[in-house]
XYZ file of C-alpha atoms in Angstrom:
143
model
C 208.649 189.622 170.520
C 210.514 189.860 173.783
C 209.586 187.697 176.797
C 210.212 189.264 180.161
C 212.530 187.383 182.510
C 209.970 187.379 185.331
C 207.509 185.526 183.072
C 210.157 182.935 182.210
C 210.919 182.428 185.899
C 207.203 182.064 186.655
C 206.789 179.459 183.900
C 209.821 177.479 185.088
C 208.655 177.543 188.724
C 205.174 176.444 187.684
C 206.543 173.496 185.736
C 208.798 172.501 188.645
C 205.871 172.666 191.075
C 203.832 170.356 188.857
C 206.717 167.906 188.553
C 207.318 167.818 192.314
C 203.616 167.369 193.031
C 203.541 164.400 190.678
C 206.425 162.723 192.512
C 204.225 161.776 195.457
C 202.844 158.537 194.088
C 199.624 157.295 195.671
C 199.398 153.950 193.812
C 196.199 152.031 194.476
C 195.485 153.725 197.833
C 194.548 157.089 196.353
C 190.831 157.776 196.682
C 190.169 155.050 199.270
C 188.567 155.222 202.738
C 188.837 152.634 205.508
C 187.264 151.748 208.885
C 189.426 150.205 211.614
C 188.501 146.685 212.786
C 191.616 145.599 214.749
C 194.947 146.981 215.929
C 197.848 146.193 218.220
C 200.535 143.522 218.419
C 200.721 141.493 215.204
C 200.520 138.222 217.131
C 197.482 139.251 219.223
C 195.572 142.199 217.718
C 192.792 143.865 219.693
C 189.310 144.452 218.349
C 188.670 148.133 217.659
C 186.153 149.390 220.220
C 186.000 153.036 219.166
C 185.169 154.213 215.633
C 188.391 154.992 213.749
C 189.081 155.590 210.085
C 191.697 156.457 207.495
C 191.356 158.152 204.113
C 193.948 158.327 201.330
C 193.321 161.094 198.812
C 194.526 160.985 195.192
C 196.640 164.092 195.821
C 198.862 162.374 198.413
C 196.936 163.647 201.431
C 196.168 161.281 204.333
C 193.641 161.911 207.098
C 191.706 159.967 209.662
C 190.498 159.422 213.201
C 192.239 157.391 215.915
C 189.024 156.832 217.834
C 189.700 160.026 219.762
C 191.741 162.498 217.738
C 192.011 163.435 214.086
C 195.286 163.122 212.180
C 196.516 164.268 208.809
C 199.645 164.394 206.697
C 201.064 163.609 203.268
C 201.852 160.095 202.087
C 203.620 158.304 199.290
C 203.440 154.681 198.147
C 206.446 152.802 196.740
C 206.798 149.035 196.294
C 204.156 148.095 198.872
C 205.365 150.610 201.461
C 203.689 153.749 202.722
C 205.918 156.604 203.750
C 205.033 159.996 205.164
C 206.481 163.252 203.954
C 208.984 164.332 206.628
C 207.976 161.167 208.571
C 205.330 163.239 210.340
C 201.606 163.244 211.014
C 199.762 166.045 212.747
C 197.278 165.082 215.475
C 194.617 167.066 217.266
C 195.014 167.143 221.063
C 191.726 166.075 222.603
C 192.165 164.209 225.918
C 190.200 160.971 225.847
C 191.475 159.280 229.003
C 194.216 156.691 228.742
C 192.091 153.796 230.020
C 189.124 154.315 227.686
C 188.924 152.449 224.363
C 189.273 155.798 222.603
C 192.354 156.698 224.643
C 194.031 153.311 224.123
C 193.521 153.473 220.352
C 194.745 157.055 220.290
C 197.932 156.166 222.195
C 198.588 153.247 219.832
C 198.222 155.318 216.665
C 200.261 158.231 218.023
C 203.080 155.810 218.809
C 203.079 153.658 215.663
C 201.312 155.379 212.758
C 204.048 157.964 211.981
C 206.415 155.067 211.197
C 204.115 153.397 208.669
C 205.744 150.759 206.530
C 204.481 147.807 204.531
C 200.844 147.413 203.635
C 198.665 144.920 201.852
C 195.384 145.762 200.197
C 192.588 143.549 198.903
C 188.985 144.230 197.930
C 188.033 143.236 201.484
C 190.552 145.221 203.477
C 193.769 147.038 204.204
C 196.437 145.859 206.610
C 199.207 148.170 207.800
C 202.422 146.714 209.188
C 203.782 149.095 211.827
C 207.014 148.930 213.840
C 208.627 146.670 211.222
C 205.736 144.209 211.410
C 205.578 143.957 215.200
C 202.360 146.039 215.302
C 199.444 146.102 212.896
C 196.223 147.882 212.009
C 193.457 146.158 210.040
C 190.815 148.091 208.104
C 187.762 147.304 205.977
C 186.446 149.557 203.214
C 184.350 152.450 204.529
C 180.747 152.550 203.394
C-alpha cells in the first residue's frame, strides 16, 4: 500500500498544530470568570465603579470588559505569570468619556492590561500585578 505524500504532509501538519496548541498552558486560570472590585496604584487602589469582568478559557483565550469596552486575546500562564501572545490585546473602540467611571477604568486597562505579569489566585479572588507591581487589579469570582 502506497501513502500519498500530500496525506503524509497533512498528518504531520495536523500533529504539529495539536502540539503548538497544547503549548499555551492555562494552569489554574482556565475556565474561570472574574468581576472587578478594585484597580489602580498598588498602594492606593480605587474601588471599581463600573461593571468590569475577565474570563480565562481553557483553550488559552482571554476576554472581558473594562467597564466600557470589550477586550480579547490569547494568554499563557507560567510560574505565576500571565503573558499574552504577541503581548497584545484587542479592544473595542466605544467612547465612554474620560471623566466617567467607565472611561477612567477603560483608560487604566488599555494602558496596563497588555503588560500583564504576576498574579495570585485564591478561592476568594484574583489579583493581577501590572506595571511590575506598581499597578493592580483585584477580582472576585463571577457568579
